[in-house]
GROMACS .gro file of N, CA and C in nm:
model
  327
    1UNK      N    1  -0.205   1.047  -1.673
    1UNK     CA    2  -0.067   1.087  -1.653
    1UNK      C    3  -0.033   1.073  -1.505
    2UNK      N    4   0.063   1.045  -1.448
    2UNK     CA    5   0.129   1.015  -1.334
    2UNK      C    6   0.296   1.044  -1.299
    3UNK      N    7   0.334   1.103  -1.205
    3UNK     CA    8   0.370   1.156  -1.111
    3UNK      C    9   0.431   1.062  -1.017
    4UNK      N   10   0.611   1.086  -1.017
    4UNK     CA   11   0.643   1.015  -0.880
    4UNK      C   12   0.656   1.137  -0.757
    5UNK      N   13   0.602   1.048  -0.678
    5UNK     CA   14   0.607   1.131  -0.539
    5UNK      C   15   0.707   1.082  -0.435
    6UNK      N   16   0.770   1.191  -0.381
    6UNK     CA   17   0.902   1.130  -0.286
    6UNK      C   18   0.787   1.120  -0.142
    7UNK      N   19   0.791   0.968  -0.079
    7UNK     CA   20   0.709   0.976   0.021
    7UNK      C   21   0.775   0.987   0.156
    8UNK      N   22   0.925   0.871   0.169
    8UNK     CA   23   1.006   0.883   0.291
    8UNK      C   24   1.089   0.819   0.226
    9UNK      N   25   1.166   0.779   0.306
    9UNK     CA   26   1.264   0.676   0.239
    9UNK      C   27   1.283   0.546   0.323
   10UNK      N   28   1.345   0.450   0.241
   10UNK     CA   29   1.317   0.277   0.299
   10UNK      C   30   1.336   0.276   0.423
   11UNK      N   31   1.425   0.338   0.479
   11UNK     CA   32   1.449   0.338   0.685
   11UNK      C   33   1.336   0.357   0.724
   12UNK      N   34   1.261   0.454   0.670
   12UNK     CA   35   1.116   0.501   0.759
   12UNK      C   36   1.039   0.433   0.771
   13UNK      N   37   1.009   0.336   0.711
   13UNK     CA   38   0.939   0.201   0.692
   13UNK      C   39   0.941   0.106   0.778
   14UNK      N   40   0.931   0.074   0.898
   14UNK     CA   41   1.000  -0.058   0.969
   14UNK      C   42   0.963  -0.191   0.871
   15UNK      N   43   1.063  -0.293   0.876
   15UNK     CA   44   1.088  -0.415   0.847
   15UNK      C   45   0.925  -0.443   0.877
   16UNK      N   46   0.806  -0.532   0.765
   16UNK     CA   47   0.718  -0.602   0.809
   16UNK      C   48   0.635  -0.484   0.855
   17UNK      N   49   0.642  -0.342   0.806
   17UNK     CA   50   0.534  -0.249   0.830
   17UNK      C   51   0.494  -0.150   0.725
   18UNK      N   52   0.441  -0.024   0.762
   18UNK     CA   53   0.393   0.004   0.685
   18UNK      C   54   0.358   0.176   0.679
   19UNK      N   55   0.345   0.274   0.612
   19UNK     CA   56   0.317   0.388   0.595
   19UNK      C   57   0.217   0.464   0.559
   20UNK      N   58   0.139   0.536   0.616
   20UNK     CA   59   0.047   0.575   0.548
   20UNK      C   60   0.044   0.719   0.447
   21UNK      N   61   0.038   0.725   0.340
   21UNK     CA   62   0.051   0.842   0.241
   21UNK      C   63  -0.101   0.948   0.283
   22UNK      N   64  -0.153   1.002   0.318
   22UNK     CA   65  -0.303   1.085   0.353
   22UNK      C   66  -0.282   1.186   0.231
   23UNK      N   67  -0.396   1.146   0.131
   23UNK     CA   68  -0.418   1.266  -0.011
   23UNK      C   69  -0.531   1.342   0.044
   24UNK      N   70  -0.551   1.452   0.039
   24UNK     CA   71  -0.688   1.562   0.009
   24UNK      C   72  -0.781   1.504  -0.076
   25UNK      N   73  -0.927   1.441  -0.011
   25UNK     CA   74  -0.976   1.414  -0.119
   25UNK      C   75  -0.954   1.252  -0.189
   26UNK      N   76  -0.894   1.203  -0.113
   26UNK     CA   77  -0.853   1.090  -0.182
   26UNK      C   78  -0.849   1.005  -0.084
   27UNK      N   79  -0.851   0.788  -0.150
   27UNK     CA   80  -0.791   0.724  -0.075
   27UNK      C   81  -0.698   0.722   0.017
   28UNK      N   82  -0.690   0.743   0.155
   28UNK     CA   83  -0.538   0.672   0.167
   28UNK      C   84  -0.479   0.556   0.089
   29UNK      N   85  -0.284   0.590   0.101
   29UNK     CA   86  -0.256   0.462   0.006
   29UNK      C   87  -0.119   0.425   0.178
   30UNK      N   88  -0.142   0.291   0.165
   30UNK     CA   89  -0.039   0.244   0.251
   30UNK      C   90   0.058   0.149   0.184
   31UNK      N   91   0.201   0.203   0.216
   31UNK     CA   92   0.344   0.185   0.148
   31UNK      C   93   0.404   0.072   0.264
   32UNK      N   94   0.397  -0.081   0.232
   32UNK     CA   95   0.461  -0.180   0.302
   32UNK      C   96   0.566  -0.203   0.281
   33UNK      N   97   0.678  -0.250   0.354
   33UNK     CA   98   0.841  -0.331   0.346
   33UNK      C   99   0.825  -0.434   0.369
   34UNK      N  100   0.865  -0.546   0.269
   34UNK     CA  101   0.858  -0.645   0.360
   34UNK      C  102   1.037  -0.662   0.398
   35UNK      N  103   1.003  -0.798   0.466
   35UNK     CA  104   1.143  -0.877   0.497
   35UNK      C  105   1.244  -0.860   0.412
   36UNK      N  106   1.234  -0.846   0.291
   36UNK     CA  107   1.344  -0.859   0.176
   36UNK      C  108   1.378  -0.712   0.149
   37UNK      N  109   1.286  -0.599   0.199
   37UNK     CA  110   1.283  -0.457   0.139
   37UNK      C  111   1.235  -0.428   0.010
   38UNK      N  112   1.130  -0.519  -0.024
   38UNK     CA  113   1.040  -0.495  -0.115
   38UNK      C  114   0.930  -0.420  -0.062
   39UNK      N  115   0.934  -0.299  -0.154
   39UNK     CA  116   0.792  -0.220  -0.153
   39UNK      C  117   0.680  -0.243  -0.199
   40UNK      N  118   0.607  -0.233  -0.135
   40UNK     CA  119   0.436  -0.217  -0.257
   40UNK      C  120   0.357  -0.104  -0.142
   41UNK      N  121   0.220  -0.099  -0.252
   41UNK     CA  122   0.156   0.023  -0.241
   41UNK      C  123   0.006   0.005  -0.270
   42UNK      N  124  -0.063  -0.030  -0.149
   42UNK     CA  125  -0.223  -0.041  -0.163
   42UNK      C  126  -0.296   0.074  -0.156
   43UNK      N  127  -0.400   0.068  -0.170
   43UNK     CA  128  -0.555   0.154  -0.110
   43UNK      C  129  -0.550   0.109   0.019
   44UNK      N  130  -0.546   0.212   0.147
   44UNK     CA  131  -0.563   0.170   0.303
   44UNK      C  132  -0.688   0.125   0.278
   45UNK      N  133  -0.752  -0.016   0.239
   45UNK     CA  134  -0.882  -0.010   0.282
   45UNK      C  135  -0.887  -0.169   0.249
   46UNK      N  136  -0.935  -0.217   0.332
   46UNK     CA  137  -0.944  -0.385   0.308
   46UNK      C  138  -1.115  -0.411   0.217
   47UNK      N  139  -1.055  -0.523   0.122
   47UNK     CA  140  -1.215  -0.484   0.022
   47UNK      C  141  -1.337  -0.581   0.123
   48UNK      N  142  -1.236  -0.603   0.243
   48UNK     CA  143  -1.391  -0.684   0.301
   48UNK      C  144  -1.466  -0.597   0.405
   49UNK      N  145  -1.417  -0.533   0.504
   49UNK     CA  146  -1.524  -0.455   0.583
   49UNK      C  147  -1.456  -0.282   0.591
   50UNK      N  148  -1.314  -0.258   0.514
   50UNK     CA  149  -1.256  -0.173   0.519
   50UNK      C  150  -1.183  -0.149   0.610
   51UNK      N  151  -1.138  -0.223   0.699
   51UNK     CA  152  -1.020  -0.235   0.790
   51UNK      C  153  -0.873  -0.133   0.714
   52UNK      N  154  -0.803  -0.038   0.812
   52UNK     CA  155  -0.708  -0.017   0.740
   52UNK      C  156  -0.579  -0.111   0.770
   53UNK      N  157  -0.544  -0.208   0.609
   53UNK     CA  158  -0.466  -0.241   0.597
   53UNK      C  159  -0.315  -0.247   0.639
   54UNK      N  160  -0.299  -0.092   0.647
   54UNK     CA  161  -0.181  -0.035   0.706
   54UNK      C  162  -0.130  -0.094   0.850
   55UNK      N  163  -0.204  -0.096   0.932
   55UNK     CA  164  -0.250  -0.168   1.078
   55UNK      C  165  -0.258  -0.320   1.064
   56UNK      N  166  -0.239  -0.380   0.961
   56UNK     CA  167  -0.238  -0.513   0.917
   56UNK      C  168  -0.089  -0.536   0.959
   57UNK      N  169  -0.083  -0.704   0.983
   57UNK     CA  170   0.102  -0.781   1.011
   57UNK      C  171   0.111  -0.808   0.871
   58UNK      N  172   0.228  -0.811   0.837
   58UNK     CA  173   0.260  -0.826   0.685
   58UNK      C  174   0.370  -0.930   0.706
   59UNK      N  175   0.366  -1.074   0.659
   59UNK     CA  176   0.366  -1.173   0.660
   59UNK      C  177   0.448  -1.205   0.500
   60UNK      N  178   0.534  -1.295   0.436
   60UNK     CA  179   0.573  -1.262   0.346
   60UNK      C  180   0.558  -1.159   0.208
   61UNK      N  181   0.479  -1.156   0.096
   61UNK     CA  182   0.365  -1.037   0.038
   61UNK      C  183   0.275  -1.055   0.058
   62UNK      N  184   0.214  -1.117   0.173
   62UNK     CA  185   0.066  -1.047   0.214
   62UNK      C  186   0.065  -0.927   0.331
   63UNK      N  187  -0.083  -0.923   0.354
   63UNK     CA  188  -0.082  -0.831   0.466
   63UNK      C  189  -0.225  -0.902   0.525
   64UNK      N  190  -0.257  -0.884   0.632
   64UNK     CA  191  -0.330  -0.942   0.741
   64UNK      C  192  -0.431  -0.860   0.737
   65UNK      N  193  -0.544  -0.818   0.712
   65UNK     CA  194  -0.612  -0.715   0.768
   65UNK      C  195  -0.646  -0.709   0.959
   66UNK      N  196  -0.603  -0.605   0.987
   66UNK     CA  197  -0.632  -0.610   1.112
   66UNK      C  198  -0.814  -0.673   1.205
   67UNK      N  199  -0.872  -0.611   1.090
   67UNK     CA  200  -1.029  -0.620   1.180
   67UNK      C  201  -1.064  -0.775   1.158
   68UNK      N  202  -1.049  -0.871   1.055
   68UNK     CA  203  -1.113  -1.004   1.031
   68UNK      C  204  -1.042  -1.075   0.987
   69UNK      N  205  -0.866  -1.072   0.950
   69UNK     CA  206  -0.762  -1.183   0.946
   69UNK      C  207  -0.773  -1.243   0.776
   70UNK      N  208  -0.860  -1.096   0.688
   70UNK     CA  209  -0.842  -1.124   0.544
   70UNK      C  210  -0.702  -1.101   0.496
   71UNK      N  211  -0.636  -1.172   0.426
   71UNK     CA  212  -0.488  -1.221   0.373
   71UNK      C  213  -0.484  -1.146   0.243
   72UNK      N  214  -0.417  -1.027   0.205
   72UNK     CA  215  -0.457  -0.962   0.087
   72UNK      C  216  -0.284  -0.983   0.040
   73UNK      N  217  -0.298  -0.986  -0.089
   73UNK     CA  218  -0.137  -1.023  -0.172
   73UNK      C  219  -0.113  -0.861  -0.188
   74UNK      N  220   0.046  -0.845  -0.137
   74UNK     CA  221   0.095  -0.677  -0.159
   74UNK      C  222   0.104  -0.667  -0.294
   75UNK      N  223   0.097  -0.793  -0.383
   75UNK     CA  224   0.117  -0.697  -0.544
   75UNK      C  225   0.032  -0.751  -0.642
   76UNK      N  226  -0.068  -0.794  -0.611
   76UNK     CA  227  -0.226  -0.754  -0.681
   76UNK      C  228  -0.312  -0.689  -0.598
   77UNK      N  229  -0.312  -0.694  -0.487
   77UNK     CA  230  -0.383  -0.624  -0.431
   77UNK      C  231  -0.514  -0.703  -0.369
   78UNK      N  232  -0.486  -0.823  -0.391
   78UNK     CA  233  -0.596  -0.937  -0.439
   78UNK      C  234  -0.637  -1.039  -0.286
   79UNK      N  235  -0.759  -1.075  -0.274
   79UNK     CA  236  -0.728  -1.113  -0.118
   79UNK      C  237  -0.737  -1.320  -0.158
   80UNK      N  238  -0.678  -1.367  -0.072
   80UNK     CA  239  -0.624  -1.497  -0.082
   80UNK      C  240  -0.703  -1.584  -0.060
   81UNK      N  241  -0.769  -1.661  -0.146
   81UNK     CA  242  -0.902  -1.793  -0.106
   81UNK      C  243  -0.842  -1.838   0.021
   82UNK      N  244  -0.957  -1.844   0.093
   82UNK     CA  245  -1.107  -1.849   0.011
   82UNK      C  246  -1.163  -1.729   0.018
   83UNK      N  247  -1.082  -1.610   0.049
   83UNK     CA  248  -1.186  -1.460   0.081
   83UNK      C  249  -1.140  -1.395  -0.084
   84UNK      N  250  -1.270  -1.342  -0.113
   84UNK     CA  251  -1.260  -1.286  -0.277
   84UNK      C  252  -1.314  -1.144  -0.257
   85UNK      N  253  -1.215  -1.073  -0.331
   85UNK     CA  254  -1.207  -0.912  -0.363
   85UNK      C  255  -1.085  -0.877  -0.364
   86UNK      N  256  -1.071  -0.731  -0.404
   86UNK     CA  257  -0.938  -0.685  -0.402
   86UNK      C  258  -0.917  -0.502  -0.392
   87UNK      N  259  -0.814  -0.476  -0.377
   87UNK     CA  260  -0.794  -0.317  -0.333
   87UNK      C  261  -0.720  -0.272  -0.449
   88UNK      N  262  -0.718  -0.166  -0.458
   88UNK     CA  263  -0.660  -0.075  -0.556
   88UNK      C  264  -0.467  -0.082  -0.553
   89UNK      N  265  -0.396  -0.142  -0.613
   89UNK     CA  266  -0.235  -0.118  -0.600
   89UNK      C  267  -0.213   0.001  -0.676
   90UNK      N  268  -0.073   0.076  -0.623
   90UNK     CA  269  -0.007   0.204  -0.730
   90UNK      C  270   0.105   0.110  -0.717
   91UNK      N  271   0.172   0.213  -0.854
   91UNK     CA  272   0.312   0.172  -0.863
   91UNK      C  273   0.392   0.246  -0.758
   92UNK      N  274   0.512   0.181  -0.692
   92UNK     CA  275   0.577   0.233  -0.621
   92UNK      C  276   0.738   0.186  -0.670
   93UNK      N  277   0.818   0.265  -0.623
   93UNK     CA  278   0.943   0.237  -0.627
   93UNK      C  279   1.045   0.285  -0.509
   94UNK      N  280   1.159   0.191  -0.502
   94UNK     CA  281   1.318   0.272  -0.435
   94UNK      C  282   1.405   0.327  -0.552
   95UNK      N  283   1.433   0.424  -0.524
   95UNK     CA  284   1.559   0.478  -0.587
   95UNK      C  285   1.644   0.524  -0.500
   96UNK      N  286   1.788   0.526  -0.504
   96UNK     CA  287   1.897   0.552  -0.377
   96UNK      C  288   1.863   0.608  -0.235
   97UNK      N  289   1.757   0.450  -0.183
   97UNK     CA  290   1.685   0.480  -0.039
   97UNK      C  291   1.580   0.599  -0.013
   98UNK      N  292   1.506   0.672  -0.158
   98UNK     CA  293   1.401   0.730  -0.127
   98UNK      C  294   1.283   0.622  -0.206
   99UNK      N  295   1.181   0.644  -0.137
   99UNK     CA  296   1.064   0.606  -0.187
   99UNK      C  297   0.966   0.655  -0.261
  100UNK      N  298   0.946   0.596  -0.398
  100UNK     CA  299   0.824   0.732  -0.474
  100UNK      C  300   0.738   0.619  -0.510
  101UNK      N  301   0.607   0.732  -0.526
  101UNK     CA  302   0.501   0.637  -0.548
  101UNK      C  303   0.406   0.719  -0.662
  102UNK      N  304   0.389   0.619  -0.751
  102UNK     CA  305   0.296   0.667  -0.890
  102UNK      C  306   0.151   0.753  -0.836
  103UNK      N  307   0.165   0.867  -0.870
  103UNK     CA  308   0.033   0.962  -0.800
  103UNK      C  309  -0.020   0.945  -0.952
  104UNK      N  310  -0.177   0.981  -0.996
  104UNK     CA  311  -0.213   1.058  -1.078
  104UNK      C  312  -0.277   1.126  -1.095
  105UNK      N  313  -0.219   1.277  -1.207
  105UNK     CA  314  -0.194   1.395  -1.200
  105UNK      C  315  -0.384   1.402  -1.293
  106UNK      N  316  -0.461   1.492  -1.269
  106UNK     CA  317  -0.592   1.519  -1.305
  106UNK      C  318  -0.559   1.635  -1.383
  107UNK      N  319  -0.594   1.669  -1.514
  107UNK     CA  320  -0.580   1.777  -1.563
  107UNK      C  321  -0.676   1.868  -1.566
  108UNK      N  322  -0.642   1.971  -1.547
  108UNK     CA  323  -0.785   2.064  -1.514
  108UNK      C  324  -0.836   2.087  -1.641
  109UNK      N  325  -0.988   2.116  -1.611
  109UNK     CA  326  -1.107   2.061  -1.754
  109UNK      C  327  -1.087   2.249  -1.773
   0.00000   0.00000   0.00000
């Protein structure tokens, strides 16, 4: 089950950057804009040495990893031959300039 979460809204975002969400316990997830004001929503963690992504240039839907110049696609999550692996995406969305992003909710045992 999942949960939208209000994170900021599209202004907070600069053009070609990026946000970091910090969970308790959890991945960071980093929330990109690109050029067009399309959102997406990774795992801060690059699947090659764990660079955070977030700190990456974001380049049409990719993103750059900062530490080794791996090219990861913002909406698989997927990194671009010839480098192979990939990061975790959530769903994210805009609704009237706020930003939510698919959390999921753990039910207590």
């Amino acid at each position: 089950m999942s949960a939208w979460l209000k994170v900021c809204t599209l202004d907070d975002i600069p053009l070609l950057g990026a946000r970091v969400v910090r969970r308790d316990g959890e991945p960071d997830i980093a929330v990109f804009r690109t050029a067009e004001d399309t959102v997406f929503a990774l795992e801060d963690r690059c699947p090659h040495k764990g660079g955070a992504l977030s700190q990456g240039i974001v380049c049409g839907n990719k993103v750059a990893c900062p530490l080794h110049n791996w090219n990861i696609a913002l909406d698989s999550g997927c990194a671009i031959a010839p480098d192979n692996g990939s990061t975790r995406t959530y769903p994210v969305k805009v609704e009237a300039g706020m930003v939510l992003l698919a959390i999921e909710q753990h039910a207590d045992a």
